[in-house]
mmCIF file of C-alpha atoms in Angstrom:
data_model
loop_
_atom_site.group_PDB
_atom_site.id
_atom_site.type_symbol
_atom_site.label_atom_id
_atom_site.label_comp_id
_atom_site.label_asym_id
_atom_site.label_seq_id
_atom_site.Cartn_x
_atom_site.Cartn_y
_atom_site.Cartn_z
ATOM 1 C CA MET A 11 56.646 171.467 72.785
ATOM 2 C CA LYS A 12 54.369 171.549 69.742
ATOM 3 C CA THR A 13 50.794 170.619 70.612
ATOM 4 C CA ILE A 14 48.568 169.024 67.966
ATOM 5 C CA LEU A 15 44.832 168.650 68.488
ATOM 6 C CA VAL A 16 43.026 165.763 66.743
ATOM 7 C CA SER A 17 39.340 166.597 66.758
ATOM 8 C CA ASN A 18 35.926 166.201 65.136
ATOM 9 C CA ARG A 19 32.446 166.537 66.609
ATOM 10 C CA LYS A 20 31.367 163.336 64.836
ATOM 11 C CA GLY A 21 32.345 159.974 66.323
ATOM 12 C CA GLY A 22 33.632 156.972 64.381
ATOM 13 C CA VAL A 23 35.798 158.982 61.977
ATOM 14 C CA GLY A 24 39.179 157.657 63.098
ATOM 15 C CA LYS A 25 40.208 160.270 65.686
ATOM 16 C CA SER A 26 41.714 157.840 68.163
ATOM 17 C CA THR A 27 43.305 155.733 65.421
ATOM 18 C CA THR A 28 44.846 158.858 63.915
ATOM 19 C CA ALA A 29 46.041 160.184 67.287
ATOM 20 C CA ILE A 30 47.757 156.913 68.241
ATOM 21 C CA ASN A 31 49.365 156.214 64.890
ATOM 22 C CA LEU A 32 50.498 159.789 64.296
ATOM 23 C CA ALA A 33 52.045 159.868 67.784
ATOM 24 C CA ALA A 34 53.767 156.497 67.302
ATOM 25 C CA ASN A 35 55.228 157.481 63.933
ATOM 26 C CA ILE A 36 56.521 160.802 65.246
ATOM 27 C CA GLY A 37 58.111 158.893 68.116
ATOM 28 C CA GLN A 38 59.757 156.504 65.673
ATOM 29 C CA ASN A 39 61.221 159.534 63.926
ATOM 30 C CA GLY A 40 63.188 160.280 67.096
ATOM 31 C CA HIS A 41 60.932 162.870 68.769
ATOM 32 C CA THR A 42 59.531 162.464 72.273
ATOM 33 C CA VAL A 43 55.727 162.514 72.234
ATOM 34 C CA LEU A 44 53.092 162.918 74.948
ATOM 35 C CA LEU A 45 49.695 161.513 73.926
ATOM 36 C CA ILE A 46 46.686 162.753 75.931
ATOM 37 C CA ASP A 47 43.232 161.152 75.916
ATOM 38 C CA LEU A 48 40.482 163.673 76.699
ATOM 39 C CA ASP A 49 37.692 161.267 75.731
ATOM 40 C CA THR A 50 36.184 159.535 78.778
ATOM 41 C CA GLN A 51 35.524 156.417 76.674
ATOM 42 C CA SER A 52 39.285 155.972 77.147
ATOM 43 C CA HIS A 53 39.902 154.077 73.922
ATOM 44 C CA LEU A 54 43.522 155.173 73.612
ATOM 45 C CA GLN A 55 44.688 153.125 76.598
ATOM 46 C CA PHE A 56 43.449 149.943 74.942
ATOM 47 C CA GLY A 57 45.004 150.890 71.614
ATOM 48 C CA LEU A 58 48.310 151.284 73.455
ATOM 49 C CA GLY A 59 48.050 147.897 75.174
ATOM 50 C CA PHE A 60 47.168 149.052 78.707
ATOM 51 C CA LYS A 61 44.753 146.574 80.268
ATOM 52 C CA LYS A 62 44.454 148.000 83.777
ATOM 53 C CA ARG A 63 42.140 150.792 84.797
ATOM 54 C CA PHE A 64 44.129 153.798 85.937
ATOM 55 C CA LYS A 65 43.330 155.307 89.311
ATOM 56 C CA LYS A 66 43.623 158.833 87.966
ATOM 57 C CA GLY A 67 43.465 160.467 84.562
ATOM 58 C CA VAL A 68 43.629 163.839 82.884
ATOM 59 C CA HIS A 69 40.118 164.928 83.869
ATOM 60 C CA ASN A 70 40.942 164.800 87.562
ATOM 61 C CA VAL A 71 44.158 166.705 86.840
ATOM 62 C CA LEU A 72 42.111 169.415 85.124
ATOM 63 C CA GLN A 73 40.090 169.654 88.337
ATOM 64 C CA ASP A 74 42.828 169.499 90.979
ATOM 65 C CA GLY A 75 46.081 170.251 89.102
ATOM 66 C CA ASN A 76 47.948 167.353 90.742
ATOM 67 C CA LEU A 77 50.324 165.732 88.201
ATOM 68 C CA GLN A 78 51.665 163.083 90.587
ATOM 69 C CA GLY A 79 52.043 159.766 88.745
ATOM 70 C CA ILE A 80 49.842 160.839 85.842
ATOM 71 C CA ILE A 81 52.291 160.292 82.949
ATOM 72 C CA GLN A 82 52.598 156.673 81.775
ATOM 73 C CA LYS A 83 55.472 155.289 79.723
ATOM 74 C CA THR A 84 54.300 153.101 76.857
ATOM 75 C CA SER A 85 56.041 150.124 75.251
ATOM 76 C CA PHE A 86 56.685 152.165 72.109
ATOM 77 C CA SER A 87 59.659 154.311 71.171
ATOM 78 C CA ASN A 88 59.626 157.839 72.677
ATOM 79 C CA LEU A 89 55.885 157.633 73.394
ATOM 80 C CA PHE A 90 54.321 158.663 76.720
ATOM 81 C CA PHE A 91 50.649 158.749 77.685
ATOM 82 C CA ILE A 92 48.165 160.509 79.948
ATOM 83 C CA PRO A 93 44.919 158.472 80.180
ATOM 84 C CA ALA A 94 41.364 159.707 80.447
ATOM 85 C CA ASP A 95 39.229 159.195 83.533
ATOM 86 C CA ILE A 96 36.764 156.514 82.453
ATOM 87 C CA ASN A 97 33.132 157.501 83.131
ATOM 88 C CA TYR A 98 34.131 160.907 84.510
ATOM 89 C CA ASP A 99 31.136 163.250 84.592
ATOM 90 C CA THR A 100 32.476 166.088 82.441
ATOM 91 C CA SER A 101 29.471 168.269 83.330
ATOM 92 C CA LYS A 102 31.105 168.676 86.757
ATOM 93 C CA LEU A 103 34.330 170.021 85.261
ATOM 94 C CA THR A 104 34.506 173.687 86.221
ATOM 95 C CA CYS A 105 38.057 174.613 85.208
ATOM 96 C CA GLY A 106 38.894 177.730 83.173
ATOM 97 C CA ILE A 107 39.754 177.504 79.480
ATOM 98 C CA ASP A 108 43.470 178.024 80.171
ATOM 99 C CA THR A 109 43.766 175.145 82.667
ATOM 100 C CA LEU A 110 45.099 172.523 80.248
ATOM 101 C CA LYS A 111 47.552 175.019 78.785
ATOM 102 C CA LYS A 112 48.956 175.715 82.256
ATOM 103 C CA ILE A 113 49.205 171.977 82.984
ATOM 104 C CA LEU A 114 51.123 171.394 79.745
ATOM 105 C CA LYS A 115 53.551 174.177 80.646
ATOM 106 C CA ASN A 116 54.258 172.481 83.976
ATOM 107 C CA ILE A 117 54.705 169.110 82.246
ATOM 108 C CA GLN A 118 57.082 170.635 79.728
ATOM 109 C CA LYS A 119 59.258 172.096 82.477
ATOM 110 C CA ALA A 120 59.693 168.625 83.967
ATOM 111 C CA TYR A 121 59.901 166.418 80.860
ATOM 112 C CA ASP A 122 60.782 168.568 77.827
ATOM 113 C CA PHE A 123 58.635 166.704 75.285
ATOM 114 C CA ASP A 124 58.974 167.575 71.597
ATOM 115 C CA PHE A 125 55.310 166.999 70.750
ATOM 116 C CA CYS A 126 51.976 166.661 72.514
ATOM 117 C CA ILE A 127 49.046 165.073 70.653
ATOM 118 C CA ILE A 128 45.557 165.444 72.116
ATOM 119 C CA ASP A 129 42.577 163.245 71.260
ATOM 120 C CA THR A 130 39.234 164.880 72.060
ATOM 121 C CA PRO A 131 35.707 163.519 72.573
ATOM 122 C CA PRO A 132 33.108 164.108 69.815
ATOM 123 C CA THR A 133 31.556 167.021 71.711
ATOM 124 C CA SER A 134 31.705 170.808 71.905
ATOM 125 C CA ASP A 135 32.175 171.680 75.562
ATOM 126 C CA ASN A 136 34.662 172.905 78.155
ATOM 127 C CA ILE A 137 36.970 169.964 77.353
ATOM 128 C CA LEU A 138 37.240 170.996 73.712
ATOM 129 C CA ASN A 139 37.642 174.660 74.673
ATOM 130 C CA ASN A 140 40.599 173.753 76.891
ATOM 131 C CA ALA A 141 42.143 171.660 74.126
ATOM 132 C CA MET A 142 41.735 174.419 71.530
ATOM 133 C CA TYR A 143 43.244 177.014 73.830
ATOM 134 C CA ALA A 144 46.260 174.791 74.538
ATOM 135 C CA SER A 145 46.993 173.721 70.954
ATOM 136 C CA ASN A 146 49.360 175.048 68.295
ATOM 137 C CA TYR A 147 47.981 172.916 65.461
ATOM 138 C CA VAL A 148 44.706 171.203 64.580
ATOM 139 C CA ILE A 149 43.972 168.098 62.478
ATOM 140 C CA VAL A 150 40.419 167.003 61.642
ATOM 141 C CA PRO A 151 39.943 163.326 60.654
ATOM 142 C CA MET A 152 36.803 162.728 58.593
ATOM 143 C CA GLN A 153 35.215 159.714 56.976
ATOM 144 C CA THR A 154 35.504 159.919 53.175
ATOM 145 C CA GLU A 155 31.827 160.182 52.302
ATOM 146 C CA TYR A 156 29.385 162.989 51.579
ATOM 147 C CA LEU A 157 28.011 163.265 55.123
ATOM 148 C CA GLY A 158 31.567 163.162 56.442
ATOM 149 C CA TYR A 159 32.444 166.039 54.115
ATOM 150 C CA VAL A 160 29.432 168.100 55.196
ATOM 151 C CA GLY A 161 30.061 167.319 58.860
ATOM 152 C CA ALA A 162 33.734 168.297 58.647
ATOM 153 C CA LEU A 163 32.902 171.664 57.092
ATOM 154 C CA GLN A 164 30.216 172.291 59.724
ATOM 155 C CA PHE A 165 32.660 171.370 62.479
ATOM 156 C CA LEU A 166 35.365 173.673 61.112
ATOM 157 C CA LYS A 167 32.922 176.577 60.999
ATOM 158 C CA LEU A 168 31.859 175.919 64.596
ATOM 159 C CA PHE A 169 35.457 175.305 65.634
ATOM 160 C CA TYR A 170 36.768 178.584 64.242
ATOM 161 C CA GLY A 171 33.785 180.487 65.627
ATOM 162 C CA THR A 172 34.437 179.148 69.114
ATOM 163 C CA ALA A 173 38.197 179.673 68.782
ATOM 164 C CA SER A 174 37.747 183.341 67.849
ATOM 165 C CA LYS A 175 35.630 183.885 70.968
ATOM 166 C CA LEU A 176 38.259 182.187 73.119
ATOM 167 C CA ASN A 177 41.094 184.046 71.415
ATOM 168 C CA ALA A 178 42.693 180.672 70.749
ATOM 169 C CA LYS A 179 45.601 180.807 68.301
ATOM 170 C CA PHE A 180 46.479 177.754 66.241
ATOM 171 C CA THR A 181 47.318 176.629 62.723
ATOM 172 C CA PHE A 182 44.854 174.382 60.909
ATOM 173 C CA LEU A 183 47.046 171.684 59.375
ATOM 174 C CA GLY A 184 44.183 170.067 57.485
ATOM 175 C CA VAL A 185 41.653 167.267 57.259
ATOM 176 C CA VAL A 186 42.608 163.595 57.182
ATOM 177 C CA PRO A 187 40.186 161.593 55.003
ATOM 178 C CA THR A 188 39.776 158.111 56.507
ATOM 179 C CA LEU A 189 38.362 154.807 55.228
ATOM 180 C CA PHE A 190 39.416 155.950 51.754
ATOM 181 C CA SER A 191 39.200 153.702 48.707
ATOM 182 C CA LYS A 192 40.651 154.926 45.425
ATOM 183 C CA SER A 193 38.349 152.575 43.488
ATOM 184 C CA ILE A 194 35.211 154.299 44.799
ATOM 185 C CA LYS A 195 34.205 157.245 42.631
ATOM 186 C CA GLU A 196 32.470 159.110 45.462
ATOM 187 C CA HIS A 197 35.635 159.011 47.580
ATOM 188 C CA ASN A 198 37.687 160.645 44.827
ATOM 189 C CA GLU A 199 34.992 163.268 44.330
ATOM 190 C CA ILE A 200 35.020 164.055 48.063
ATOM 191 C CA ILE A 201 38.810 164.532 47.971
ATOM 192 C CA ASP A 202 38.438 166.899 45.005
ATOM 193 C CA LYS A 203 35.701 168.870 46.802
ATOM 194 C CA LEU A 204 37.863 169.189 49.903
ATOM 195 C CA LYS A 205 40.810 170.479 47.885
ATOM 196 C CA GLU A 206 38.580 172.997 46.124
ATOM 197 C CA LYS A 207 36.970 174.177 49.366
ATOM 198 C CA LEU A 208 39.959 174.139 51.726
ATOM 199 C CA GLY A 209 42.963 174.210 49.396
ATOM 200 C CA LYS A 210 45.233 171.341 48.334
ATOM 201 C CA ASN A 211 47.614 171.808 51.265
ATOM 202 C CA ARG A 212 44.751 171.407 53.751
ATOM 203 C CA VAL A 213 43.887 167.904 52.560
ATOM 204 C CA LEU A 214 46.386 165.612 54.242
ATOM 205 C CA THR A 215 47.260 162.002 53.434
ATOM 206 C CA PRO A 216 44.079 159.943 52.888
ATOM 207 C CA ILE A 217 44.095 156.865 55.113
ATOM 208 C CA ARG A 218 43.047 153.881 53.032
ATOM 209 C CA LYS A 219 40.547 151.378 54.357
ATOM 210 C CA ASP A 220 42.534 148.584 55.988
ATOM 211 C CA PHE A 221 41.117 146.017 58.419
ATOM 212 C CA LYS A 222 44.583 145.766 59.977
ATOM 213 C CA LEU A 223 44.109 149.213 61.509
ATOM 214 C CA SER A 224 41.242 147.990 63.697
ATOM 215 C CA GLN A 225 43.053 144.702 64.255
ATOM 216 C CA SER A 226 46.180 146.461 65.508
ATOM 217 C CA PHE A 227 44.051 148.636 67.825
ATOM 218 C CA SER A 228 42.462 145.569 69.390
ATOM 219 C CA GLU A 229 45.945 144.047 69.802
ATOM 220 C CA GLY A 230 47.112 147.162 71.653
ATOM 221 C CA LYS A 231 49.719 148.248 69.113
ATOM 222 C CA PRO A 232 50.102 151.190 66.715
ATOM 223 C CA ILE A 233 49.928 149.945 63.142
ATOM 224 C CA SER A 234 53.631 150.585 62.463
ATOM 225 C CA TYR A 235 54.454 148.083 65.233
ATOM 226 C CA PHE A 236 51.777 145.616 64.136
ATOM 227 C CA ASP A 237 52.356 145.434 60.376
ATOM 228 C CA LYS A 238 54.722 148.016 58.932
ATOM 229 C CA ARG A 239 54.118 146.924 55.326
ATOM 230 C CA CYS A 240 50.318 147.232 55.223
ATOM 231 C CA ARG A 241 48.462 150.115 53.569
ATOM 232 C CA GLY A 242 47.380 151.713 56.833
ATOM 233 C CA SER A 243 50.932 151.772 58.144
ATOM 234 C CA LYS A 244 52.293 153.372 54.974
ATOM 235 C CA ASP A 245 49.562 156.012 55.005
ATOM 236 C CA TYR A 246 50.152 157.023 58.619
ATOM 237 C CA GLU A 247 53.888 157.053 58.005
ATOM 238 C CA GLN A 248 53.332 159.533 55.175
ATOM 239 C CA LEU A 249 50.956 161.603 57.318
ATOM 240 C CA ALA A 250 53.594 161.850 60.048
ATOM 241 C CA LYS A 251 56.214 162.992 57.520
ATOM 242 C CA THR A 252 53.888 165.752 56.313
ATOM 243 C CA VAL A 253 53.078 166.864 59.854
ATOM 244 C CA LEU A 254 56.748 166.946 60.835
ATOM 245 C CA LYS A 255 57.632 168.923 57.729
ATOM 246 C CA ARG A 256 54.997 171.554 58.526
ATOM 247 C CA THR A 257 55.652 171.858 62.243
ATOM 248 C CA LEU A 258 59.439 171.711 62.567
#
């Protein structure tokens, strides 16, 4: 199972949107995918169409290790889901940094997933440390603006510094510029700066601004199931193709 972490310390950059739509597209390409929500705001469950509040989520599993009934089947092809525990007090989480990695190994023995995609909260804490330690690949969504650019570079520096201390081993796949508009000069300049700073291969498919992305989220569907012909759907389809090419 290849584990991909979707992370950024800044909120509102499209982490959850990227996690859901990347997972859905990979599933539509015939690979089984487990999507995990580590953010206690629990946005992913609503973006997947789940209305009920789950009795147990991943945070309690990190604490007690009990996987009973934790994996949910979604309405979308090859896509499975582990929800977050809404309003869980993460300051009480005392697990070691290898706990999530051990849990994923146990899940893989039982289910044999091809991919696991993890959405993290916009924080730097034990939750993120667990996610880093468990991941093979990392993607960083960032809003296509100057402060988004600065924030992404700051996060990557912090991220790699923490990872080296944890002895976490992963491949940085790249940044995903979101809310991109080709007609805005600043957006194109940000893309150029990213390519110069990180390398062309580390700047993944820019996700164009498309109101249908937020609309599909509120309707509880990945964009490829909501409107396959819109800009957002085409962009995430291309992102998934790139990710599959680099991880398979």
